[in-house]
Short mmCIF file of C-alpha atoms and ligand atoms in Angstrom, two decimals:
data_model
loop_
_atom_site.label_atom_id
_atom_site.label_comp_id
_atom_site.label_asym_id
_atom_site.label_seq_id
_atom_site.Cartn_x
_atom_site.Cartn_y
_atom_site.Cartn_z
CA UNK D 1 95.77 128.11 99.68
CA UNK D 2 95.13 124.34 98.80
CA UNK D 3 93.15 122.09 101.15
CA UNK D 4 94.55 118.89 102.14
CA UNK D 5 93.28 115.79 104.24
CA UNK D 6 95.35 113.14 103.99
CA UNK D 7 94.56 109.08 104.61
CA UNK D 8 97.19 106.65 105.50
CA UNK D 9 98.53 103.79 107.29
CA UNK D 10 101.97 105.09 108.56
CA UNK D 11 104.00 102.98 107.37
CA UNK D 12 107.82 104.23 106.86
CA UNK D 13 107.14 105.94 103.48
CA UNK D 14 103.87 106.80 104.92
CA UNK D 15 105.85 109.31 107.67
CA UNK D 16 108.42 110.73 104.55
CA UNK D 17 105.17 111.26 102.91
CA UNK D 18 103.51 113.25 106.01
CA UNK D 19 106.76 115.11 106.59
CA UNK D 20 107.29 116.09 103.04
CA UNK D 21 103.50 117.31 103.30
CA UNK D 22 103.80 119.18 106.81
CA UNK D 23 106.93 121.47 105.58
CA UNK D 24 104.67 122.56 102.79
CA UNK D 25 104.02 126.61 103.87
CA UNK D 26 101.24 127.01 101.10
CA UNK D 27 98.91 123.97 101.95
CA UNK D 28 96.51 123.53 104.95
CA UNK D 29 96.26 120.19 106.20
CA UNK D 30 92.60 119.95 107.57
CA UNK D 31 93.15 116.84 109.09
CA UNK D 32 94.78 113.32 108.74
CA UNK D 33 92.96 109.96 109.22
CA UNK D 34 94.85 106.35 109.93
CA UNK D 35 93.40 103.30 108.11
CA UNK D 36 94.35 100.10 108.16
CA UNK D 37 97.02 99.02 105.86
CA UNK D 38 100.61 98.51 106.77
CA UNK D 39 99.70 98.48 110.56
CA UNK D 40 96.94 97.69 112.30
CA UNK D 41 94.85 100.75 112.47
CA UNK D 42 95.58 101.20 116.40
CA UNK D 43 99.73 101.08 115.78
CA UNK D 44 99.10 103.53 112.34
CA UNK D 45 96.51 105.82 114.57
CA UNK D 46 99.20 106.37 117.18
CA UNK D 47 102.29 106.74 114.80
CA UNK D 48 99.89 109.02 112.99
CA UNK D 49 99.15 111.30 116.35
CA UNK D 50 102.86 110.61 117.11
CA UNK D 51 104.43 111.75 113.64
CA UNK D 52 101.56 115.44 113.87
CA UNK D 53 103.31 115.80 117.33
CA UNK D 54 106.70 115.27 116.48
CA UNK D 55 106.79 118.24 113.70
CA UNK D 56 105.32 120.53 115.77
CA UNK D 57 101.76 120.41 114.52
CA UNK D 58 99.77 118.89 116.98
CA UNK D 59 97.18 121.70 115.70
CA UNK D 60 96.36 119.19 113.15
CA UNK D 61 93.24 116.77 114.16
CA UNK D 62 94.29 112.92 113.55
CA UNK D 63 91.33 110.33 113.65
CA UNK D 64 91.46 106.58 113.85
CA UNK D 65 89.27 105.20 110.76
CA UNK D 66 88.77 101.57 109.35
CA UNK D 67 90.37 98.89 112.10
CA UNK D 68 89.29 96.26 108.89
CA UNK D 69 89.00 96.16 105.25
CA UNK D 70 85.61 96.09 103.40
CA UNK D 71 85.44 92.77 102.83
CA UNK D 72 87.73 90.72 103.68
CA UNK D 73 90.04 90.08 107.04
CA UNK D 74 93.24 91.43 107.51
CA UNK D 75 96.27 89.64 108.79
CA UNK D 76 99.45 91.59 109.89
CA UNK D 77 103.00 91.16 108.29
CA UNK D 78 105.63 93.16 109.79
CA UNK D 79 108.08 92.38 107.47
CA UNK D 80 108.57 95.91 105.63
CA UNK D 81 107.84 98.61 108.28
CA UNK D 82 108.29 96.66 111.50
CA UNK D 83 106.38 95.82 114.49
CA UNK D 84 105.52 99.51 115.00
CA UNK D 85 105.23 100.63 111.58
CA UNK D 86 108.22 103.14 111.93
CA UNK D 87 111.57 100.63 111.96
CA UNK D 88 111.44 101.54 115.33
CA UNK D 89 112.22 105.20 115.51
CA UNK D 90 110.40 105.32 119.02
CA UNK D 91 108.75 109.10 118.64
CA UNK D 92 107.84 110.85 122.05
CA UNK D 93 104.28 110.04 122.90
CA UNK D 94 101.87 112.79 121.79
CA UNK D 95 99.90 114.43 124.22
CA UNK D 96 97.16 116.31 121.64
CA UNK D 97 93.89 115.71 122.84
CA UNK D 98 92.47 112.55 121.64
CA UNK D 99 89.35 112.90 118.25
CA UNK D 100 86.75 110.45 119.57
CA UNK D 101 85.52 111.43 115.72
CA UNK D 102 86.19 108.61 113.54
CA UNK D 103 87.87 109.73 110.59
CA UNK D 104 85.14 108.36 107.98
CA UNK D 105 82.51 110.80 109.38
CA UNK D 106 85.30 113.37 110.20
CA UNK D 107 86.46 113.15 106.47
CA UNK D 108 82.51 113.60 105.90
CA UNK D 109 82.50 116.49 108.08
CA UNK D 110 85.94 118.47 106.57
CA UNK D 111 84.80 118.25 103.75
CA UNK D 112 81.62 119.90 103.58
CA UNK D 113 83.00 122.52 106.32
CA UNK D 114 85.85 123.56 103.72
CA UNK D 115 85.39 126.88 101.98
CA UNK D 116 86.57 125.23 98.39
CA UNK D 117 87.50 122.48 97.34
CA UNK D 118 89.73 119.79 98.71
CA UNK D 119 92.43 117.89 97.60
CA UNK D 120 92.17 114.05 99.21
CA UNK D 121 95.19 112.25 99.31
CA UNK D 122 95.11 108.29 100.14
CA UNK D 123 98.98 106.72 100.87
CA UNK D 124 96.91 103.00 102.60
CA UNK D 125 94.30 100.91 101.16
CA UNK D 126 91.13 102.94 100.64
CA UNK D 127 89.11 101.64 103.17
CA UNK D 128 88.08 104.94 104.35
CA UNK D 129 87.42 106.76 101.55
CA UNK D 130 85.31 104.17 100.34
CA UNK D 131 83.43 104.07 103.39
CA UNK D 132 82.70 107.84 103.67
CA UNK D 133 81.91 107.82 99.58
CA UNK D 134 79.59 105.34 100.31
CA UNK D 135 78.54 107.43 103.76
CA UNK D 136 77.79 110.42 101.76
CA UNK D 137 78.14 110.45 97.77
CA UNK D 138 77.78 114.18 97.86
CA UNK D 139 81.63 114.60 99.52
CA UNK D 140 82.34 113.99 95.46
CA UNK D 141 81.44 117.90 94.86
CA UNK D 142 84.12 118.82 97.56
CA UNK D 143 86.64 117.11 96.35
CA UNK D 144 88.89 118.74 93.23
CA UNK D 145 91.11 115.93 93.31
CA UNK D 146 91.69 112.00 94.47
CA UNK D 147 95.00 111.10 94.76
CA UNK D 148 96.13 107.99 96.03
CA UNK D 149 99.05 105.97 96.20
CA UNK D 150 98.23 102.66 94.40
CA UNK D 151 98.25 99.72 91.84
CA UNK D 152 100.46 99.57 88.63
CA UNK D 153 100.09 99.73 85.04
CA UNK D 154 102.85 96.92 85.35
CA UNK D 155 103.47 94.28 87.52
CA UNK D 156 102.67 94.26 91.41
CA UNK D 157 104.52 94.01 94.42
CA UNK D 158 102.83 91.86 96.82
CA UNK D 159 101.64 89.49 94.28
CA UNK D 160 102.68 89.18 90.81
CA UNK D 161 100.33 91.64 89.66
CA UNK D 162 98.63 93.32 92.71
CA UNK D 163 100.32 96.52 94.90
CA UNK D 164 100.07 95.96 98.81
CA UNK D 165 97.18 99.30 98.85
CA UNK D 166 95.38 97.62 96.46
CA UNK D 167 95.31 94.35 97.34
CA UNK D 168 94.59 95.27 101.09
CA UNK D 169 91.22 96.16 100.19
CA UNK D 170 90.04 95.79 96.21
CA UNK D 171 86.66 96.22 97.32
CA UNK D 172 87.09 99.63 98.49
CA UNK D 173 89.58 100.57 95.17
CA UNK D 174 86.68 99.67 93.44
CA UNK D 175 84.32 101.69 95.31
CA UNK D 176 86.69 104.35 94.69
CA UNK D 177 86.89 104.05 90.61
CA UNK D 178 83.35 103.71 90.12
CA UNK D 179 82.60 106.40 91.96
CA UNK D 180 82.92 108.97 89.40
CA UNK D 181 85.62 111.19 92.09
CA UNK D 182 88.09 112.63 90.11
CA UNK D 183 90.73 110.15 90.52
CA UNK D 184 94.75 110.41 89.82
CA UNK D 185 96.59 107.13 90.63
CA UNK D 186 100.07 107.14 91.70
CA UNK D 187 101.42 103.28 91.32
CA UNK D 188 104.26 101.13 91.31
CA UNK D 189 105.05 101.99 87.44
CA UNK D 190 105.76 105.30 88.82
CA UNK D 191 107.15 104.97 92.18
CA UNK D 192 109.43 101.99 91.48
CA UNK D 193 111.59 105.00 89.31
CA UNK D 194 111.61 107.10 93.15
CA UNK D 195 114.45 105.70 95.38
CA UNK D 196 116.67 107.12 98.60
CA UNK D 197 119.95 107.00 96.79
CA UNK D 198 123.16 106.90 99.06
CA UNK D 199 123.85 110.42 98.53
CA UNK D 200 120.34 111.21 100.47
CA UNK D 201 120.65 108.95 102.91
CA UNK D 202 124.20 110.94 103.62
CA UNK D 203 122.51 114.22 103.08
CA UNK D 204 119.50 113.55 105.87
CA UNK D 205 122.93 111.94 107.86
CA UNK D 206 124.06 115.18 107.66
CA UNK D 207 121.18 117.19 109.11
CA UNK D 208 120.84 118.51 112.50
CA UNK D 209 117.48 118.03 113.44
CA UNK D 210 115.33 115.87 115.61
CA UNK D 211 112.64 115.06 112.31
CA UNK D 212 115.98 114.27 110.06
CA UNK D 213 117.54 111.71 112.64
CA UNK D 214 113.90 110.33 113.02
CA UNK D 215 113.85 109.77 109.16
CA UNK D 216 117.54 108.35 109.25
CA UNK D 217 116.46 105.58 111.92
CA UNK D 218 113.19 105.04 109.91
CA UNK D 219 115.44 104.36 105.93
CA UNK D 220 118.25 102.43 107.90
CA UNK D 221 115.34 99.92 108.39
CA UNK D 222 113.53 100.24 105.72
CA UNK D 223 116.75 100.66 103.25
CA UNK D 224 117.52 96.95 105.00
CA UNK D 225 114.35 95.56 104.36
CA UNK D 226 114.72 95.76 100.51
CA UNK D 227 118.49 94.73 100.88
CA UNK D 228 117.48 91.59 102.20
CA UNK D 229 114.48 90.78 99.75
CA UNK D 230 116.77 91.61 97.14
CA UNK D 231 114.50 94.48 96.18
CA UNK D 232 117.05 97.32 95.26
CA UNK D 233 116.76 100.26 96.53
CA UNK D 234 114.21 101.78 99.09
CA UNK D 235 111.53 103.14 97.11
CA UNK D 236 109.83 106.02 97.97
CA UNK D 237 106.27 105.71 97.23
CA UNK D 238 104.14 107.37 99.17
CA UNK D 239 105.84 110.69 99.07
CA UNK D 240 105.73 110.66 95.11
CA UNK D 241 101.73 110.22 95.66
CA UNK D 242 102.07 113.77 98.57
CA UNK D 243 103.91 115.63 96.29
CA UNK D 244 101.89 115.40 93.31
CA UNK D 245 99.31 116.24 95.54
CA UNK D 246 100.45 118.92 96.35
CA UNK D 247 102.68 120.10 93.45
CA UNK D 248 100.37 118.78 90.62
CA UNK D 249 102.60 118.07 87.61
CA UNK D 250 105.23 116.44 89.37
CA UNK D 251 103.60 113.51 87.54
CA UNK D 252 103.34 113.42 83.94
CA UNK D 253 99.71 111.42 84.08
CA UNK D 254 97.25 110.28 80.93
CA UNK D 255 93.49 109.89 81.03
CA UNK D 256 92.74 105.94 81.67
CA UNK D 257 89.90 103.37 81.64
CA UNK D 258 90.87 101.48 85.56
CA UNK D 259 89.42 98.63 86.69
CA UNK D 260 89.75 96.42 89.69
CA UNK D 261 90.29 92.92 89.88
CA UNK D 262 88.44 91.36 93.02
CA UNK D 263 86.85 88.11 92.16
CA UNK D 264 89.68 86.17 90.82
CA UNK D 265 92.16 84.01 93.58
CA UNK D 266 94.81 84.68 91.39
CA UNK D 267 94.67 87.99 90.54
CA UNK D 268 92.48 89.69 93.18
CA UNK D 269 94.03 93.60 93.58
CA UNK D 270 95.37 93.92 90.17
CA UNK D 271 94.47 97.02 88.31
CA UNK D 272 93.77 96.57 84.76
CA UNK D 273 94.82 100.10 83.48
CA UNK D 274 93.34 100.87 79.53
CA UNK D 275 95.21 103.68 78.24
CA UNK D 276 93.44 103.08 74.35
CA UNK D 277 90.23 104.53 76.13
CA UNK D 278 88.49 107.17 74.96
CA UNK D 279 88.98 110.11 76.70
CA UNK D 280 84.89 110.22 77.71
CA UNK D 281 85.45 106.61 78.97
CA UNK D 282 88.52 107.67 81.32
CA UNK D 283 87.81 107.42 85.09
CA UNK D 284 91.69 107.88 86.36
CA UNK D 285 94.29 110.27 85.83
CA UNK D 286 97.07 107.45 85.67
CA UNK D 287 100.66 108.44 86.60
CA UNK D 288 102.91 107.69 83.43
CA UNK D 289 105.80 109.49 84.32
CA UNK D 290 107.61 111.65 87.48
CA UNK D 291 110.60 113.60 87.98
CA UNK D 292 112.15 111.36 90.14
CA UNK D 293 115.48 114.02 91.05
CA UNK D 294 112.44 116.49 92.14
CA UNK D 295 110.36 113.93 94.14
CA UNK D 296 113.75 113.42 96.06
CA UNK D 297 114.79 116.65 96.29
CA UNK D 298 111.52 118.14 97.41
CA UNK D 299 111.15 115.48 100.12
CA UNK D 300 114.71 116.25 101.21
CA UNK D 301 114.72 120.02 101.97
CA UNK D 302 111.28 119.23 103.63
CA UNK D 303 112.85 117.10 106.18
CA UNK D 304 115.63 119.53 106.33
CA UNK D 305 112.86 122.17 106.98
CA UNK D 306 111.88 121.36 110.58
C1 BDR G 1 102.53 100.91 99.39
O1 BDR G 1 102.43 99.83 100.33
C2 BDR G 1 102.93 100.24 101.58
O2 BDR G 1 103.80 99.30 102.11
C3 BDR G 1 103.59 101.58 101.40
O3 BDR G 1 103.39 102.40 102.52
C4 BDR G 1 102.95 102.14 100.16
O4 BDR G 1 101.81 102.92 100.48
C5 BDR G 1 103.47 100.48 98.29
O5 BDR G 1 102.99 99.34 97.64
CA1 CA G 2 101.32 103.62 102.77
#
């Protein structure tokens, strides 16, 4: 059975992403960590604990990580996933016992106490995982994959050419692609193509269950968020980034040579993806291509699931 632990900042696509992932029969989650990112890491460590809760599986250990990038400061901007991260979708507090662990050393931890290797998927900025590769470079043997949600081969989102996970912390992307962990990067090229069509939204409508009307409150916001900033429809990234996690191929993805911009004003974030480089050179499995109908459709019955 594959080995998960997932990092995020939840973040509306953040909770798709972690329900998509906790339907899955055939992986086992060893435990989720909350950086900062979307939310300060306090709001994404309790939406985190609150989301575990929520699908039943409070059995999985949550731990607060990072409360600041790397380098530089953070400032919060509600402005795509609300005040509390979930479009207000109020979830019942949870009542799991609390991890005084912090989820660098925790990630340190799972890792080496796996039997096998262990997939490592990032949906935030990767201010954890660069602290615990920094922590312990040895975590690198552990890990069969890297997957993270992140950057572009195109143009960005928050800036011209940066994507919000990126930018939030280049430093610690950086950390990441030097590193030598075998990466696969999941950005805007590819999840721009991954939206919540009006047929879905209808379909999770439809749904009886406490997890689907959560989701339903969660894309009404979010789905009015890129109305208003004219930014077409609601884009599903960080569940694209899950489910080729966790259903590798989902992803049609090509050997690269990725750097990361984080000295220039203008361009800090932006990841300069080389697909001409020699496949010895390549540090990133870059996302190319995804089957968009199967993203959606996956994430769908998962939410249906519970
Ligand atoms: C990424 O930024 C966040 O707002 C989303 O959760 C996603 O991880 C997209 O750029
Ligand atoms: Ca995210």
């Amino acid at each position: 059975m594959r080995q998960v632990i997932l990092d995020c900042d939840p973040g509306i696509d953040d909770a798709l992403a972690i329900f998509t992932l906790l339907a899955e029969p055939d992986v086992a989650v060893l435990g989720m960590c909350a950086t900062v990112g979307n939310v300060p890491v306090d709001i994404g460590y309790r939406n985190l604990r609150n989301l575990a809760a929520f699908t039943g599986r409070s059995d999985v250990p949550v731990f607060r990580g990072a409360e600041l990038p790397l380098v530089r400061g953070y400032a919060f901007d509600p402005l795509v996933h609300g005040e509390d991260g979930l479009g207000g979708a109020e979830l019942p507090e949870s009542s799991a016992p609390v991890q005084t662990e912090n989820a660098v050393i925790a990630t340190c931890r799972m890792l080496h106490e796996a039997p096998g290797n262990v997939t490592w998927i990032a949906t935030g900025p990767l201010t954890n995982v660069a602290l615990a590769l920094r922590l312990d470079p040895s975590i690198r043997e552990k890990v069969d994959r890297l997957v993270v949600m992140g950057g572009s081969t195109l143009r960005g989102n928050i800036t011209p050419v940066a994507e919000f996970n990126v930018w939030a912390d280049a430093e610690a992307w950086r950390v990441a692609v030097e590193s030598g962990v075998p990466l696969t990067m999941v950005g805007l090229n590819v999840t721009h193509q991954v939206a919540c069509s009006k047929e879905d939204y209808a379909e999770i409508r439809r749904m009886p269950g406490k997890v689907a009307q959560a989701a339903d409150r969660m894309l009404a916001y979010y789905e009015e968020v890129y109305r208003r900033q004219g930014w077409g429809e609601a884009k599903l990234h960080d569940v694209v980034a899950v489910l080729e996690a966790i259903q590798p191929g989902i992803c049609g993805t090509v050997p690269c040579s990725v750097a990361v911009e984080t000295a220039s004003a203008l361009t800090y974030g932006q990841t300069v993806v080389d697909d001409r480089a020699k496949i010895e050179d390549a540090n990133c499995d870059v996302a190319m291509a995804v089957d968009a109908g199967a993203v959606r459709r996956s994430m769908l019955s998962a939410i249906a699931s519970f």
